[in-house]
PDB file of C-alpha atoms in Angstrom:
ATOM      1  CA  ARG A 936     -27.118   1.790 -37.767  1.00  0.00           C
ATOM      2  CA  GLY A 937     -24.187  -0.605 -37.704  1.00  0.00           C
ATOM      3  CA  VAL A 938     -21.661   2.265 -37.606  1.00  0.00           C
ATOM      4  CA  PRO A 939     -19.131   2.420 -34.749  1.00  0.00           C
ATOM      5  CA  VAL A 940     -19.605   5.387 -32.413  1.00  0.00           C
ATOM      6  CA  TYR A 941     -16.088   6.689 -33.135  1.00  0.00           C
ATOM      7  CA  GLN A 942     -17.077   7.073 -36.814  1.00  0.00           C
ATOM      8  CA  LEU A 943     -20.321   8.838 -35.919  1.00  0.00           C
ATOM      9  CA  TRP A 944     -18.328  11.288 -33.837  1.00  0.00           C
ATOM     10  CA  GLY A 945     -15.528  11.643 -36.385  1.00  0.00           C
ATOM     11  CA  LEU A 946     -12.855  10.269 -34.063  1.00  0.00           C
ATOM     12  CA  ASN A 947      -9.623   8.524 -34.965  1.00  0.00           C
ATOM     13  CA  PRO A 948      -9.436   5.172 -33.129  1.00  0.00           C
ATOM     14  CA  ALA A 949      -5.629   5.231 -33.325  1.00  0.00           C
ATOM     15  CA  LYS A 950      -5.675   8.251 -30.986  1.00  0.00           C
ATOM     16  CA  ALA A 951      -8.148   6.762 -28.503  1.00  0.00           C
ATOM     17  CA  PRO A 952      -7.004   5.975 -24.977  1.00  0.00           C
ATOM     18  CA  GLN A 953      -6.142   2.328 -24.433  1.00  0.00           C
ATOM     19  CA  SER A 954      -8.798   0.277 -22.715  1.00  0.00           C
ATOM     20  CA  THR A 955      -8.250  -2.321 -20.022  1.00  0.00           C
ATOM     21  CA  PHE A 956      -9.566  -5.843 -19.779  1.00  0.00           C
ATOM     22  CA  THR A 957     -10.572  -6.865 -16.269  1.00  0.00           C
ATOM     23  CA  ILE A 958      -9.536 -10.250 -14.914  1.00  0.00           C
ATOM     24  CA  GLY A 959     -11.869 -11.218 -12.076  1.00  0.00           C
ATOM     25  CA  ILE A 960     -11.179 -13.440  -9.099  1.00  0.00           C
ATOM     26  CA  ASP A 961     -11.539 -17.056 -10.139  1.00  0.00           C
ATOM     27  CA  THR A 962      -9.791 -20.426 -10.248  1.00  0.00           C
ATOM     28  CA  ALA A 963      -6.271 -20.571 -11.666  1.00  0.00           C
ATOM     29  CA  GLU A 964      -7.515 -22.335 -14.802  1.00  0.00           C
ATOM     30  CA  LYS A 965     -10.291 -19.796 -15.441  1.00  0.00           C
ATOM     31  CA  ILE A 966      -7.884 -16.905 -14.863  1.00  0.00           C
ATOM     32  CA  ARG A 967      -5.501 -18.363 -17.447  1.00  0.00           C
ATOM     33  CA  THR A 968      -8.395 -18.676 -19.918  1.00  0.00           C
ATOM     34  CA  LYS A 969      -9.502 -15.071 -19.287  1.00  0.00           C
ATOM     35  CA  VAL A 970      -5.976 -13.761 -19.823  1.00  0.00           C
ATOM     36  CA  LEU A 971      -5.729 -15.624 -23.129  1.00  0.00           C
ATOM     37  CA  GLU A 972      -9.097 -14.146 -24.187  1.00  0.00           C
ATOM     38  CA  ALA A 973      -7.679 -10.698 -23.413  1.00  0.00           C
ATOM     39  CA  GLU A 974      -4.512 -11.041 -25.483  1.00  0.00           C
ATOM     40  CA  SER A 975      -5.483  -8.103 -27.739  1.00  0.00           C
ATOM     41  CA  TYR A 976      -5.653  -5.761 -24.738  1.00  0.00           C
ATOM     42  CA  PRO A 977      -2.337  -4.163 -23.747  1.00  0.00           C
ATOM     43  CA  ILE A 978      -3.555  -3.336 -20.216  1.00  0.00           C
ATOM     44  CA  LEU A 979      -4.995  -5.893 -17.815  1.00  0.00           C
ATOM     45  CA  LYS A 980      -6.737  -4.916 -14.587  1.00  0.00           C
ATOM     46  CA  ILE A 981      -6.618  -7.708 -12.002  1.00  0.00           C
ATOM     47  CA  LYS A 982      -9.257  -7.884  -9.283  1.00  0.00           C
ATOM     48  CA  LEU A 983      -7.822  -8.990  -5.944  1.00  0.00           C
ATOM     49  CA  GLY A 984      -9.040  -9.448  -2.393  1.00  0.00           C
ATOM     50  CA  THR A 985      -8.346 -13.065  -1.470  1.00  0.00           C
ATOM     51  CA  GLN A 986      -5.689 -15.075   0.308  1.00  0.00           C
ATOM     52  CA  ARG A 987      -4.508 -16.117  -3.198  1.00  0.00           C
ATOM     53  CA  ASP A 988      -3.648 -12.607  -4.430  1.00  0.00           C
ATOM     54  CA  ALA A 989       0.062 -13.299  -4.981  1.00  0.00           C
ATOM     55  CA  GLU A 990      -0.775 -16.468  -6.925  1.00  0.00           C
ATOM     56  CA  ILE A 991      -3.331 -14.623  -9.066  1.00  0.00           C
ATOM     57  CA  VAL A 992      -0.838 -11.883  -9.982  1.00  0.00           C
ATOM     58  CA  ARG A 993       1.829 -14.490 -10.771  1.00  0.00           C
ATOM     59  CA  ILE A 994      -0.540 -16.425 -13.059  1.00  0.00           C
ATOM     60  CA  VAL A 995      -1.590 -13.312 -14.966  1.00  0.00           C
ATOM     61  CA  ARG A 996       2.031 -12.230 -15.432  1.00  0.00           C
ATOM     62  CA  GLU A 997       3.006 -15.714 -16.655  1.00  0.00           C
ATOM     63  CA  GLU A 998       0.223 -15.685 -19.236  1.00  0.00           C
ATOM     64  CA  ALA A 999       0.726 -12.053 -20.270  1.00  0.00           C
ATOM     65  CA  PRO A1000       4.446 -11.297 -19.931  1.00  0.00           C
ATOM     66  CA  ASN A1001       4.270  -8.072 -21.977  1.00  0.00           C
ATOM     67  CA  ALA A1002       0.988  -6.608 -20.725  1.00  0.00           C
ATOM     68  CA  THR A1003       0.721  -3.586 -18.469  1.00  0.00           C
ATOM     69  CA  LEU A1004      -0.758  -4.879 -15.225  1.00  0.00           C
ATOM     70  CA  ARG A1005      -2.940  -2.926 -12.826  1.00  0.00           C
ATOM     71  CA  VAL A1006      -4.556  -4.218  -9.657  1.00  0.00           C
ATOM     72  CA  ASP A1007      -7.890  -3.319  -8.061  1.00  0.00           C
ATOM     73  CA  ALA A1008      -8.044  -4.576  -4.482  1.00  0.00           C
ATOM     74  CA  ASN A1009     -11.676  -3.425  -4.032  1.00  0.00           C
ATOM     75  CA  ALA A1010     -10.948  -2.025  -0.555  1.00  0.00           C
ATOM     76  CA  ALA A1011     -10.221  -5.560   0.689  1.00  0.00           C
ATOM     77  CA  CYS A1012      -6.857  -4.821   2.334  1.00  0.00           C
ATOM     78  CA  THR A1013      -5.683  -3.447   5.603  1.00  0.00           C
ATOM     79  CA  ALA A1014      -2.937  -0.844   5.293  1.00  0.00           C
ATOM     80  CA  LYS A1015      -0.331  -3.373   6.464  1.00  0.00           C
ATOM     81  CA  ARG A1016      -1.498  -5.984   3.928  1.00  0.00           C
ATOM     82  CA  ALA A1017      -1.499  -3.423   1.092  1.00  0.00           C
ATOM     83  CA  LEU A1018       2.072  -2.396   1.931  1.00  0.00           C
ATOM     84  CA  ALA A1019       3.154  -6.037   2.233  1.00  0.00           C
ATOM     85  CA  MET A1020       1.700  -6.748  -1.228  1.00  0.00           C
ATOM     86  CA  LEU A1021       3.817  -4.009  -2.825  1.00  0.00           C
ATOM     87  CA  ASP A1022       6.851  -6.283  -3.056  1.00  0.00           C
ATOM     88  CA  VAL A1023       4.803  -8.943  -4.871  1.00  0.00           C
ATOM     89  CA  LEU A1024       3.216  -6.364  -7.176  1.00  0.00           C
ATOM     90  CA  THR A1025       6.479  -4.663  -8.102  1.00  0.00           C
ATOM     91  CA  ALA A1026       8.166  -8.038  -8.677  1.00  0.00           C
ATOM     92  CA  HIS A1027       5.500  -8.799 -11.289  1.00  0.00           C
ATOM     93  CA  GLY A1028       5.637  -5.358 -12.915  1.00  0.00           C
ATOM     94  CA  VAL A1029       2.268  -4.099 -11.669  1.00  0.00           C
ATOM     95  CA  ASP A1030       2.131  -0.342 -12.199  1.00  0.00           C
ATOM     96  CA  MET A1031      -0.894   0.586 -10.085  1.00  0.00           C
ATOM     97  CA  LEU A1032      -2.693  -0.625  -6.976  1.00  0.00           C
ATOM     98  CA  GLU A1033      -6.209   0.796  -6.990  1.00  0.00           C
ATOM     99  CA  GLN A1034      -8.313   1.286  -3.871  1.00  0.00           C
ATOM    100  CA  PRO A1035      -6.535  -1.073  -1.488  1.00  0.00           C
ATOM    101  CA  LEU A1036      -8.190   0.341   1.650  1.00  0.00           C
ATOM    102  CA  PRO A1037     -11.820   0.698   2.707  1.00  0.00           C
ATOM    103  CA  PRO A1038     -13.090   4.280   2.315  1.00  0.00           C
ATOM    104  CA  HIS A1039     -13.638   4.743   6.057  1.00  0.00           C
ATOM    105  CA  ASP A1040     -10.139   3.580   7.077  1.00  0.00           C
ATOM    106  CA  LEU A1041      -8.549   6.986   7.600  1.00  0.00           C
ATOM    107  CA  ALA A1042      -6.144   5.610  10.214  1.00  0.00           C
ATOM    108  CA  GLY A1043      -4.968   2.998   7.708  1.00  0.00           C
ATOM    109  CA  LEU A1044      -4.657   5.686   5.069  1.00  0.00           C
ATOM    110  CA  ARG A1045      -2.485   7.802   7.408  1.00  0.00           C
ATOM    111  CA  PHE A1046      -0.332   4.742   8.118  1.00  0.00           C
ATOM    112  CA  ALA A1047       0.059   3.953   4.399  1.00  0.00           C
ATOM    113  CA  VAL A1048       0.895   7.551   3.467  1.00  0.00           C
ATOM    114  CA  ALA A1049       3.537   7.733   6.207  1.00  0.00           C
ATOM    115  CA  ALA A1050       5.030   4.376   5.220  1.00  0.00           C
ATOM    116  CA  LEU A1051       5.097   5.257   1.525  1.00  0.00           C
ATOM    117  CA  ALA A1052       6.788   8.576   2.251  1.00  0.00           C
ATOM    118  CA  THR A1053       9.854   6.762   3.600  1.00  0.00           C
ATOM    119  CA  ARG A1054       9.778   3.493   1.656  1.00  0.00           C
ATOM    120  CA  ILE A1055      11.754   2.754  -1.486  1.00  0.00           C
ATOM    121  CA  VAL A1056      11.281  -0.623  -3.150  1.00  0.00           C
ATOM    122  CA  PRO A1057      14.386  -1.147  -5.304  1.00  0.00           C
ATOM    123  CA  PRO A1058      14.427  -0.636  -8.192  1.00  0.00           C
ATOM    124  CA  LEU A1059      10.975   0.908  -8.043  1.00  0.00           C
ATOM    125  CA  GLY A1060       9.773   3.930  -6.121  1.00  0.00           C
ATOM    126  CA  VAL A1061       6.250   3.970  -4.766  1.00  0.00           C
ATOM    127  CA  ASN A1062       4.158   7.089  -5.206  1.00  0.00           C
ATOM    128  CA  LEU A1063       0.818   8.002  -3.753  1.00  0.00           C
ATOM    129  CA  ARG A1064      -1.232   8.538  -6.911  1.00  0.00           C
ATOM    130  CA  ALA A1065      -4.534  10.158  -6.048  1.00  0.00           C
ATOM    131  CA  PHE A1066      -7.367  10.664  -3.628  1.00  0.00           C
ATOM    132  CA  ASP A1067     -10.919  11.318  -4.673  1.00  0.00           C
ATOM    133  CA  SER A1068     -12.410  14.566  -3.445  1.00  0.00           C
ATOM    134  CA  ARG A1069     -13.851  12.961  -0.274  1.00  0.00           C
ATOM    135  CA  LEU A1070     -10.767  10.900   0.608  1.00  0.00           C
ATOM    136  CA  SER A1071     -12.858   7.777   0.028  1.00  0.00           C
ATOM    137  CA  SER A1072     -10.541   6.031  -2.400  1.00  0.00           C
ATOM    138  CA  THR A1073      -6.814   5.743  -2.859  1.00  0.00           C
ATOM    139  CA  SER A1074      -4.595   4.398  -5.574  1.00  0.00           C
ATOM    140  CA  PHE A1075      -0.873   3.845  -5.455  1.00  0.00           C
ATOM    141  CA  SER A1076       1.187   4.188  -8.609  1.00  0.00           C
ATOM    142  CA  LEU A1077       4.216   1.933  -8.776  1.00  0.00           C
ATOM    143  CA  ALA A1078       6.361   4.170 -10.938  1.00  0.00           C
ATOM    144  CA  ARG A1079       9.948   3.697 -12.186  1.00  0.00           C
ATOM    145  CA  SER A1080      10.983   6.838 -10.342  1.00  0.00           C
ATOM    146  CA  ALA A1081       9.917   8.091  -6.960  1.00  0.00           C
ATOM    147  CA  THR A1082       9.421  11.535  -8.498  1.00  0.00           C
ATOM    148  CA  SER A1083       7.762  10.594 -11.773  1.00  0.00           C
ATOM    149  CA  CYS A1084       4.112  10.408 -12.674  1.00  0.00           C
ATOM    150  CA  ARG A1085       2.790   8.771 -15.834  1.00  0.00           C
ATOM    151  CA  SER A1086       0.896  11.292 -17.924  1.00  0.00           C
ATOM    152  CA  ASP A1087      -1.903   8.834 -18.627  1.00  0.00           C
ATOM    153  CA  THR A1088      -2.558   8.053 -14.955  1.00  0.00           C
ATOM    154  CA  CYS A1089      -1.893  11.309 -13.142  1.00  0.00           C
ATOM    155  CA  ARG A1090      -3.637  14.629 -13.624  1.00  0.00           C
ATOM    156  CA  SER A1091      -2.698  17.891 -12.004  1.00  0.00           C
ATOM    157  CA  SER A1092      -6.018  18.005 -10.116  1.00  0.00           C
ATOM    158  CA  ALA A1093      -5.381  14.538  -8.702  1.00  0.00           C
ATOM    159  CA  THR A1094      -1.844  15.528  -7.773  1.00  0.00           C
ATOM    160  CA  SER A1095      -3.004  18.663  -5.970  1.00  0.00           C
ATOM    161  CA  ARG A1096      -5.755  16.690  -4.176  1.00  0.00           C
ATOM    162  CA  ALA A1097      -3.141  14.134  -3.106  1.00  0.00           C
ATOM    163  CA  ALA A1098      -0.865  16.900  -1.805  1.00  0.00           C
ATOM    164  CA  SER A1099      -3.780  18.524   0.050  1.00  0.00           C
ATOM    165  CA  ALA A1100      -4.849  15.193   1.483  1.00  0.00           C
ATOM    166  CA  SER A1101      -1.302  14.375   2.592  1.00  0.00           C
ATOM    167  CA  ARG A1102      -1.055  17.740   4.374  1.00  0.00           C
ATOM    168  CA  TRP A1103      -4.464  17.185   5.989  1.00  0.00           C
ATOM    169  CA  LEU A1104      -3.588  13.641   7.081  1.00  0.00           C
ATOM    170  CA  SER A1105      -0.314  14.756   8.639  1.00  0.00           C
ATOM    171  CA  THR A1106      -2.144  17.262  10.852  1.00  0.00           C
ATOM    172  CA  THR A1107      -5.028  15.072  12.010  1.00  0.00           C
TER     173      THR A1107
END
């Protein structure tokens, strides 16, 4: 009782994966307050899905200039909107766009995969990160190199699923 779980399990907290703090959709003032509350978290996950998405990302970056930023669009984008947002996201140093498209939007997914295959956003490359096993969710990693994959966000199983999905999408 009163003992942290990591101690009960004999774990070293210094070796634990970093946790994110989620910043929900809200007013500009409340977003600023939430970011300040999260100052001890090195990774911030920003929920998007409004007409104010660019403003929200800008506010979070202003308040947390050194944080790693990740975005969860909650399947609120069309493929064209998700691709259009990439310039805004890369300009603010966002390293991942999670689930931009609705799970059933396979045509949008094909469009996004094709566009990402030929698009380079200087100085950042854009990589398709992963598909879940049913192709119901996508994430895009905004990596420093078009051929790199961060070890903490990309697993070999996800990479092979992405490759399989890309092959499948190109034939359907």
